[in-house]
Structures are given as structure tokens and as C-alpha cells.
Short mmCIF file of C-alpha atoms in Angstrom, two decimals:
data_model
loop_
_atom_site.label_atom_id
_atom_site.label_comp_id
_atom_site.label_asym_id
_atom_site.label_seq_id
_atom_site.Cartn_x
_atom_site.Cartn_y
_atom_site.Cartn_z
CA MET A 616 -17.26 10.59 -1.60
CA ARG A 617 -16.74 7.42 -3.71
CA ARG A 618 -17.09 3.83 -2.53
CA PHE A 619 -13.77 2.41 -1.36
CA LYS A 620 -12.97 -1.33 -1.39
CA LEU A 621 -13.81 -2.76 2.03
CA SER A 622 -10.78 -5.06 1.87
CA LYS A 623 -8.57 -1.94 1.77
CA ALA A 624 -10.41 0.05 4.45
CA PHE A 625 -7.93 -1.00 7.18
CA THR A 626 -5.28 1.05 5.31
CA LEU A 627 -7.24 4.20 6.21
CA ILE A 628 -6.65 3.55 9.92
CA GLU A 629 -3.41 1.53 10.25
CA SER A 630 -1.09 4.55 10.29
CA GLY A 631 -2.80 5.81 13.46
CA PRO A 632 -4.34 9.16 12.46
CA VAL A 633 -6.66 11.13 14.71
CA ILE A 634 -10.19 10.13 13.70
CA LEU A 635 -13.74 11.29 14.28
CA VAL A 636 -16.45 8.87 15.40
CA THR A 637 -20.05 9.78 14.57
CA THR A 638 -23.14 8.31 16.22
CA ASN A 639 -26.89 8.89 16.06
CA ASP A 640 -28.99 7.98 19.13
CA GLY A 641 -32.28 8.14 17.20
CA LYS A 642 -32.73 11.82 18.00
CA LYS A 643 -29.51 13.57 17.08
CA ASN A 644 -26.07 13.17 15.55
CA ASN A 645 -22.94 13.45 17.64
CA ILE A 646 -19.18 13.35 16.97
CA MET A 647 -16.20 12.48 19.13
CA THR A 648 -12.47 12.72 18.50
CA ILE A 649 -10.40 9.57 19.11
CA SER A 650 -6.71 8.76 18.86
CA TRP A 651 -6.66 5.55 20.88
CA HIS A 652 -7.67 3.05 18.22
CA MET A 653 -6.17 0.31 16.03
CA VAL A 654 -6.84 -2.18 13.27
CA GLN A 655 -7.72 -5.62 14.62
CA ASP A 656 -8.07 -7.58 11.37
CA PHE A 657 -8.22 -7.18 7.60
CA THR A 658 -11.95 -7.86 7.16
CA PRO A 659 -11.76 -5.00 8.52
CA LYS A 660 -12.17 -4.88 12.28
CA PHE A 661 -11.12 -1.95 14.45
CA VAL A 662 -10.84 -1.36 18.18
CA ILE A 663 -11.45 1.98 19.86
CA VAL A 664 -10.96 2.97 23.51
CA THR A 665 -14.01 4.80 24.84
CA GLY A 666 -16.31 4.72 27.83
CA PRO A 667 -19.12 6.45 29.69
CA TRP A 668 -17.01 9.62 29.99
CA ASN A 669 -17.68 10.23 26.28
CA GLU A 670 -21.21 11.43 25.61
CA SER A 671 -21.23 9.42 22.36
CA TYR A 672 -20.67 6.17 24.29
CA ALA A 673 -24.35 5.69 25.24
CA ALA A 674 -25.45 6.05 21.60
CA LEU A 675 -22.66 3.73 20.42
CA ILE A 676 -23.65 1.01 22.88
CA LYS A 677 -27.42 1.44 22.35
CA THR A 678 -27.39 1.52 18.54
CA LYS A 679 -24.30 -0.67 18.03
CA GLU A 680 -23.39 1.55 15.08
CA CYS A 681 -20.99 4.35 14.24
CA VAL A 682 -18.95 5.87 11.44
CA LEU A 683 -15.19 6.34 11.58
CA ALA A 684 -14.37 9.52 9.65
CA ILE A 685 -10.79 10.43 8.77
CA PRO A 686 -10.01 14.16 8.81
CA THR A 687 -7.01 15.87 7.20
CA VAL A 688 -4.56 18.37 8.66
CA ASP A 689 -6.47 21.43 7.38
CA MET A 690 -9.29 20.32 9.73
CA ILE A 691 -7.14 20.18 12.88
CA ASP A 692 -8.86 23.02 14.73
CA LYS A 693 -12.31 21.54 14.13
CA VAL A 694 -11.07 18.13 15.27
CA VAL A 695 -9.45 19.49 18.46
CA GLY A 696 -12.56 21.62 19.06
CA ILE A 697 -14.82 18.55 18.74
CA GLY A 698 -12.57 16.70 21.18
CA THR A 699 -12.68 19.43 23.80
CA CYS A 700 -16.41 20.19 24.04
CA SER A 701 -19.43 18.05 24.90
CA GLY A 702 -22.28 17.00 22.62
CA THR A 703 -24.67 17.53 25.54
CA GLN A 704 -24.59 21.27 25.04
CA THR A 705 -23.47 21.42 21.42
CA ASP A 706 -24.68 20.34 17.99
CA LYS A 707 -21.18 19.53 16.80
CA PHE A 708 -22.05 19.37 13.09
CA LYS A 709 -23.50 22.89 13.30
CA THR A 710 -20.84 24.37 15.61
CA PHE A 711 -17.95 23.07 13.52
CA ASP A 712 -19.64 23.61 10.15
CA LEU A 713 -19.55 19.97 9.08
CA THR A 714 -22.06 18.26 6.79
CA PRO A 715 -23.68 14.95 7.81
CA LEU A 716 -24.29 12.61 4.85
CA LYS A 717 -26.66 9.65 4.98
CA ALA A 718 -24.84 6.35 5.37
CA LYS A 719 -26.03 3.17 3.69
CA HIS A 720 -26.05 0.57 6.47
CA VAL A 721 -26.03 2.60 9.69
CA ARG A 722 -27.92 5.57 11.08
CA ALA A 723 -24.73 7.39 12.13
CA PRO A 724 -23.81 9.92 9.43
CA LEU A 725 -20.73 10.17 7.24
CA ILE A 726 -18.88 13.50 7.40
CA LYS A 727 -18.76 15.08 3.96
CA GLU A 728 -15.66 17.20 4.68
CA CYS A 729 -13.51 14.21 5.72
CA LEU A 730 -11.04 12.38 3.46
CA ALA A 731 -12.66 9.00 4.13
CA ASN A 732 -15.49 7.40 6.08
CA ILE A 733 -16.07 3.83 7.28
CA GLU A 734 -19.54 2.62 8.33
CA CYS A 735 -19.15 0.28 11.32
CA ARG A 736 -21.16 -2.07 13.52
CA VAL A 737 -20.22 -2.84 17.12
CA VAL A 738 -19.33 -6.53 17.33
CA ASP A 739 -18.05 -6.67 20.91
CA VAL A 740 -17.67 -4.50 24.01
CA ILE A 741 -14.79 -5.32 26.35
CA ALA A 742 -16.00 -3.21 29.25
CA LYS A 743 -13.15 -3.97 31.67
CA HIS A 744 -10.65 -2.44 29.22
CA ASN A 745 -12.98 0.26 27.83
CA MET A 746 -12.64 -1.24 24.38
CA VAL A 747 -15.24 -1.47 21.65
CA VAL A 748 -14.60 -3.81 18.70
CA LEU A 749 -16.04 -2.60 15.38
CA SER A 750 -16.63 -4.32 12.05
CA GLY A 751 -16.45 -2.11 8.95
CA VAL A 752 -19.39 -2.65 6.59
CA ALA A 753 -18.81 0.04 3.92
CA ALA A 754 -16.06 2.56 3.15
CA TYR A 755 -15.82 5.78 1.15
CA PHE A 756 -12.97 8.01 -0.04
CA ASP A 757 -13.01 11.54 -1.41
CA THR A 758 -11.02 11.20 -4.63
CA VAL A 759 -11.16 14.89 -5.58
CA ARG A 760 -9.88 16.43 -2.33
CA LYS A 761 -6.53 18.19 -2.60
CA GLU A 762 -5.34 17.91 1.01
CA THR A 763 -4.85 14.23 1.78
CA ARG A 764 -2.42 14.41 4.71
CA THR A 765 -3.85 13.06 7.97
CA PHE A 766 -2.42 13.96 11.38
CA HIS A 767 -1.48 12.06 14.51
CA ALA A 768 -1.87 12.99 18.19
CA VAL A 769 1.17 12.70 20.43
CA GLY A 770 -0.97 12.96 23.57
CA ASP A 771 0.67 16.05 25.07
CA GLY A 772 -1.33 18.58 23.06
CA THR A 773 0.97 18.40 20.04
CA PHE A 774 0.30 16.67 16.73
CA VAL A 775 2.40 15.34 13.85
CA THR A 776 1.38 15.73 10.21
CA ASP A 777 1.92 12.99 7.61
CA GLY A 778 5.30 13.58 6.00
CA ARG A 779 7.12 11.86 3.16
CA LYS A 780 5.82 8.54 1.79
CA ILE A 781 8.19 5.58 1.59
CA ASP A 782 7.49 2.61 -0.69
CA ARG A 783 8.51 -0.86 0.52
CA ARG A 784 5.90 -2.82 -1.44
CA THR A 785 8.47 -5.12 -2.99
CA MET A 786 10.02 -6.06 0.39
CA MET A 787 6.58 -6.45 1.97
CA LYS A 788 4.99 -8.41 -0.89
CA ALA A 789 4.75 -11.79 0.86
CA LYS A 790 3.17 -10.18 3.96
CA LEU A 791 0.43 -8.10 2.35
CA SER A 792 -3.21 -9.20 2.56
CA ASP A 793 -4.74 -10.29 -0.76
CA GLY A 794 -7.45 -7.65 -0.64
CA VAL A 795 -5.04 -4.74 -0.51
CA LEU A 796 -3.58 -5.20 -3.95
CA MET B 373 19.20 5.69 26.80
CA ARG B 374 17.92 7.84 29.70
CA ARG B 375 14.97 7.05 31.99
CA PHE B 376 11.75 8.60 30.71
CA LYS B 377 8.81 9.49 32.99
CA LEU B 378 6.37 6.56 33.00
CA SER B 379 3.41 8.94 33.09
CA LYS B 380 4.53 10.28 29.70
CA ALA B 381 5.34 6.91 28.11
CA PHE B 382 1.93 6.72 26.34
CA THR B 383 3.07 9.71 24.23
CA LEU B 384 5.71 7.45 22.62
CA ILE B 385 2.95 5.24 21.18
CA GLU B 386 -0.18 7.39 20.76
CA SER B 387 0.74 8.70 17.29
CA GLY B 388 0.71 5.13 15.95
CA PRO B 389 4.30 4.50 14.79
CA VAL B 390 5.57 1.13 13.64
CA ILE B 391 7.15 -0.48 16.72
CA LEU B 392 9.35 -3.43 17.55
CA VAL B 393 8.42 -5.90 20.29
CA THR B 394 11.23 -7.85 21.93
CA THR B 395 10.83 -11.02 23.95
CA ASN B 396 13.11 -13.53 25.64
CA ASP B 397 11.85 -17.10 26.11
CA GLY B 398 14.60 -18.00 28.61
CA LYS B 399 16.91 -19.19 25.84
CA LYS B 400 17.05 -16.47 23.23
CA ASN B 401 15.95 -12.97 22.32
CA ASN B 402 13.48 -12.34 19.53
CA ILE B 403 11.95 -9.27 17.85
CA MET B 404 8.73 -8.73 15.93
CA THR B 405 7.43 -5.72 14.01
CA ILE B 406 3.94 -4.48 14.90
CA SER B 407 1.73 -1.70 13.61
CA TRP B 408 -1.61 -2.85 15.03
CA HIS B 409 -1.37 -1.41 18.54
CA MET B 410 -2.81 1.41 20.63
CA VAL B 411 -2.69 3.18 23.98
CA GLN B 412 -5.35 1.87 26.37
CA ASP B 413 -4.78 4.16 29.38
CA PHE B 414 -2.40 6.75 30.79
CA THR B 415 -0.81 4.55 33.48
CA PRO B 416 0.33 3.47 30.73
CA LYS B 417 -1.42 0.46 29.24
CA PHE B 418 -1.09 -0.63 25.63
CA VAL B 419 -2.85 -3.20 23.44
CA ILE B 420 -1.16 -5.11 20.64
CA VAL B 421 -2.70 -7.48 18.09
CA THR B 422 -0.69 -10.70 17.84
CA GLY B 423 -1.25 -14.43 17.87
CA PRO B 424 0.29 -17.85 17.35
CA TRP B 425 1.28 -16.89 13.77
CA ASN B 426 4.03 -14.72 15.29
CA GLU B 427 6.94 -16.76 16.60
CA SER B 428 7.33 -14.25 19.47
CA TYR B 429 3.79 -14.98 20.68
CA ALA B 430 4.74 -18.15 22.61
CA ALA B 431 7.48 -16.30 24.52
CA LEU B 432 5.18 -13.34 25.20
CA ILE B 433 2.46 -15.59 26.65
CA LYS B 434 4.88 -17.81 28.59
CA THR B 435 6.98 -15.06 30.17
CA LYS B 436 4.25 -12.38 30.29
CA GLU B 437 6.92 -9.82 29.48
CA CYS B 438 8.13 -7.78 26.51
CA VAL B 439 9.71 -4.50 25.51
CA LEU B 440 8.12 -2.06 23.07
CA ALA B 441 10.96 -0.37 21.16
CA ILE B 442 10.31 2.66 18.94
CA PRO B 443 12.47 2.84 15.81
CA THR B 444 13.04 5.92 13.64
CA VAL B 445 12.78 6.34 9.89
CA ASP B 446 16.50 5.69 9.25
CA MET B 447 15.85 2.15 10.57
CA ILE B 448 12.98 1.36 8.16
CA ASP B 449 14.78 -1.40 6.23
CA LYS B 450 15.78 -3.19 9.43
CA VAL B 451 12.20 -2.89 10.74
CA VAL B 452 10.63 -4.20 7.51
CA GLY B 453 13.28 -6.93 7.39
CA ILE B 454 12.44 -7.99 10.96
CA GLY B 455 8.75 -8.07 10.03
CA THR B 456 9.27 -10.26 7.00
CA CYS B 457 11.47 -13.06 8.36
CA SER B 458 10.99 -15.57 11.18
CA GLY B 459 12.91 -15.79 14.46
CA THR B 460 12.86 -19.58 14.12
CA GLN B 461 15.65 -19.48 11.56
CA THR B 462 17.16 -16.11 12.42
CA ASP B 463 18.87 -14.36 15.32
CA LYS B 464 17.25 -11.04 14.53
CA PHE B 465 19.58 -8.95 16.71
CA LYS B 466 22.58 -10.38 14.86
CA THR B 467 21.05 -10.35 11.36
CA PHE B 468 19.89 -6.74 11.63
CA ASP B 469 22.91 -5.52 13.61
CA LEU B 470 20.94 -4.39 16.66
CA THR B 471 22.23 -4.30 20.23
CA PRO B 472 20.20 -5.87 23.06
CA LEU B 473 20.49 -3.95 26.35
CA LYS B 474 19.57 -5.43 29.72
CA ALA B 475 16.18 -4.19 30.94
CA LYS B 476 15.50 -3.54 34.62
CA HIS B 477 12.21 -5.34 35.31
CA VAL B 478 11.85 -7.81 32.46
CA ARG B 479 14.05 -10.36 30.72
CA ALA B 480 13.18 -9.08 27.23
CA PRO B 481 15.92 -6.71 26.06
CA LEU B 482 15.79 -3.03 25.18
CA ILE B 483 17.09 -2.17 21.69
CA LYS B 484 19.98 0.27 21.95
CA GLU B 485 19.53 1.69 18.43
CA CYS B 486 15.88 2.68 18.99
CA LEU B 487 14.64 6.14 19.95
CA ALA B 488 12.75 4.85 22.97
CA ASN B 489 11.97 1.63 24.84
CA ILE B 490 9.16 0.66 27.21
CA GLU B 491 9.43 -2.38 29.50
CA CYS B 492 6.02 -4.08 29.70
CA ARG B 493 4.21 -6.85 31.54
CA VAL B 494 1.26 -8.74 30.03
CA VAL B 495 -1.81 -7.98 32.14
CA ASP B 496 -4.47 -9.66 30.01
CA VAL B 497 -4.83 -11.84 26.91
CA ILE B 498 -8.07 -11.49 24.93
CA ALA B 499 -7.61 -14.58 22.81
CA LYS B 500 -10.82 -14.31 20.79
CA HIS B 501 -9.65 -10.96 19.38
CA ASN B 502 -5.93 -11.78 19.28
CA MET B 503 -5.24 -8.91 21.66
CA VAL B 504 -2.65 -8.70 24.43
CA VAL B 505 -2.97 -5.94 27.03
CA LEU B 506 0.35 -4.63 28.35
CA SER B 507 1.24 -2.48 31.34
CA GLY B 508 4.35 -0.30 30.99
CA VAL B 509 6.69 -0.56 33.99
CA ALA B 510 9.70 1.53 32.87
CA ALA B 511 10.51 3.76 29.90
CA TYR B 512 13.69 5.09 28.29
CA PHE B 513 14.47 7.72 25.67
CA ASP B 514 17.66 8.38 23.72
CA THR B 515 18.20 12.10 24.27
CA VAL B 516 21.31 12.39 22.09
CA ARG B 517 19.99 10.80 18.90
CA LYS B 518 19.70 13.15 15.92
CA GLU B 519 16.99 11.36 13.91
CA THR B 520 13.80 11.44 15.99
CA ARG B 521 11.16 10.98 13.28
CA THR B 522 9.17 7.77 13.64
CA PHE B 523 7.25 6.22 10.73
CA HIS B 524 3.79 4.74 10.25
CA ALA B 525 2.63 1.74 8.21
CA VAL B 526 -0.26 2.23 5.81
CA GLY B 527 -0.75 -1.52 5.44
CA ASP B 528 -0.23 -1.75 1.67
CA GLY B 529 3.58 -1.87 1.79
CA THR B 530 3.96 1.91 1.97
CA PHE B 531 4.90 3.97 5.01
CA VAL B 532 4.52 7.61 6.08
CA THR B 533 7.25 9.51 7.90
CA ASP B 534 6.51 11.99 10.71
CA GLY B 535 6.15 15.42 9.15
CA ARG B 536 5.62 18.88 10.62
CA LYS B 537 4.72 19.27 14.31
CA ILE B 538 1.63 21.26 15.25
CA ASP B 539 1.19 22.68 18.76
CA ARG B 540 -2.36 22.81 20.19
CA ARG B 541 -1.35 22.59 23.86
CA THR B 542 -3.36 25.67 24.81
CA MET B 543 -6.59 24.38 23.21
CA MET B 544 -6.02 20.89 24.66
CA LYS B 545 -5.04 22.02 28.16
CA ALA B 546 -8.21 20.88 29.98
CA LYS B 547 -8.02 17.44 28.34
CA LEU B 548 -4.37 16.54 29.02
CA SER B 549 -3.49 13.98 31.69
CA ASP B 550 -1.69 15.43 34.74
CA GLY B 551 1.36 13.25 34.25
CA VAL B 552 2.12 14.56 30.79
CA LEU B 553 2.96 18.13 31.81
#
């Protein structure tokens, strides 16, 4: 897991993959699966939809910290499993055979098996819309991993894997943020 | 373009494709390209990141209406083109050879060439985070179209096409919203 330029960290999320969100409430680590999220600015900021129905929510709000971890398609059954059980009864790292790594700025752990991780601080909670605004403070990318395809939830129990890449960098040049190049 | 169940309309957006947003300010139609968006609830509600730097923003705020149109990968050059020019100088429907169709509840037009369209009303503007919350009021899907693969922006000028579908409906059953089945 190598450091990844913070000014490029939004590119880990913009395509809309299913992601994992880790928290630590001071006693234990937890993980939730999220597909309702977006980039909010290049610095980077992110928004996730979550609320009291997620067990991780209390830890997120109390500690104002989390890690966004980006899994790949070979991890789909772990990711769906994490999303369909509760951290109240389960140590999700143990159950799903995932390795917590110490983060630098937050207590929430990175996930070693993921393609990338972004340490985040909560900068705002928009309770009436169940939205939490996050600011990324450090990012990491596994440069030796073979499987790099993420996957996307449709919302009906099916998922779509990353397919072919298309390059439109020349057309997009004037619109790209400075930090991405 | 057939009517599509509103309770399933969030599944058109959840995977995070690049989308087009149409508006009509009372005088003319406009289109913008967006990849910073997410589902906010199943009813459905959506959130998009936009602001005064987009020419469509004034019409969106004034009329409190728009259409989210979902393009497919064969339309990528039109979509990137729309995202890299301004509606001030350009009639984007004409320039990119797209056909506006009359919507039922809003003045903003559907785009005939897209895979799907969702008529939306603005329900909230969170100015400090450049977010607009939308409520979907009608949805449409082109059931005869051959190309159905959407595409996702990475943010660095590259894009990823929808790849293989993976079915986890059995594992996800308890978590799916009633309206999606």
C-alpha cells in the first residue's frame, strides 16, 4: 500500500464503485458497504449517504473519522457479506478475513486487501438528507495488486464490473483539475 | 421510450454512470454533463454537485426542474463534447444532434437518444456544498435500444465502460427495497 497523491484521490471514487467504510469507536473496528456516495470537490471531499440504521454511523459521528476502502471484483462476496450483516454481532475483519492496517491521521483502519484506501475526516453532517461530508487527508494505492477492476452496484442485487477503458484525455484537457496530471 | 417504474428509477443511477442533465429556462433547452452525483433515497431522490460555474445552474435554480438522462458508451464523444463547451454560445441539442422530447411533469426535455430519462424536481439546494437534491417524478427506459452499456468517468480524462454483470440477488434479498422487485 503506497502513498497516493491526495490531489488525485477523487479519481478513486468518481466512477462510482462499491466501497467499504471503516470506523473505530475507540473499542473496536467496524466496516460497512456503501454505494450511495459521490465526489464533492477535488481537494478531495466526498459525500456518503448513511444514518442511524448503519451500526457504523454512531462511531462515524462520534469520532468524526473513517477510511474509504476500494475493493476489487474478486472481493465481491466479502463486500456483499459485509453489507448484509451487522457489526453488533460480528467482528467483520475476522469474519471476512480482512487485515486492518494502522492509518496515519485517523483511528479507523485501512484495509490491506483493498486496491486503495482514503483516510477521511467528517467535515459536515446534513442530517435531514442523511448525508455526511468527508474530507480526504491521506490516500494509498496497492501498486502490486493484479486485479484492479472495481465493481458497481445497480441496486437490485446485481453488480457491474469495470469493463474497457476509454481515453479522452485530449478532449478533456481544458476541464481537468491541475492536481490530476 | 417506455414508462419505467419510479420505484426502480434509482437503479438507473446507483452504479455511478456519467449522466446528462437537461434544463429549460423558459426560452431554451440546455444540457450539462455530470459525474458527481448519487442516489439519496429509494423514492427516488438524487444529489448532484453543480454551481454557478455551470451555465445550466441558473435555469435549474430558477425553474426547480431538470431531467437526468442516461447515455450509453456509443454516445461518449457527444457526452464529453457537451461537458466541454458552454450553452451560452451553443445550442447543444443541435450541435450534438440530439432530439429533445416533451416531458410530462417538467419543462426540461427528455433526450430521445439516451437509454433512460428521469424527470426531476429540485427539493433542496445546499449552497455551501454546491449540492442540489432532486426528487424523481417520472422515469422512462428505451426497451428497444441495442447498446445498453453506460460508462463511468474516472476524473482524469479516462472513462470505464460497463463490463460483465454479476448476480447476487439471493445474497442481497433481505436488503433490497420492496419497489425494486
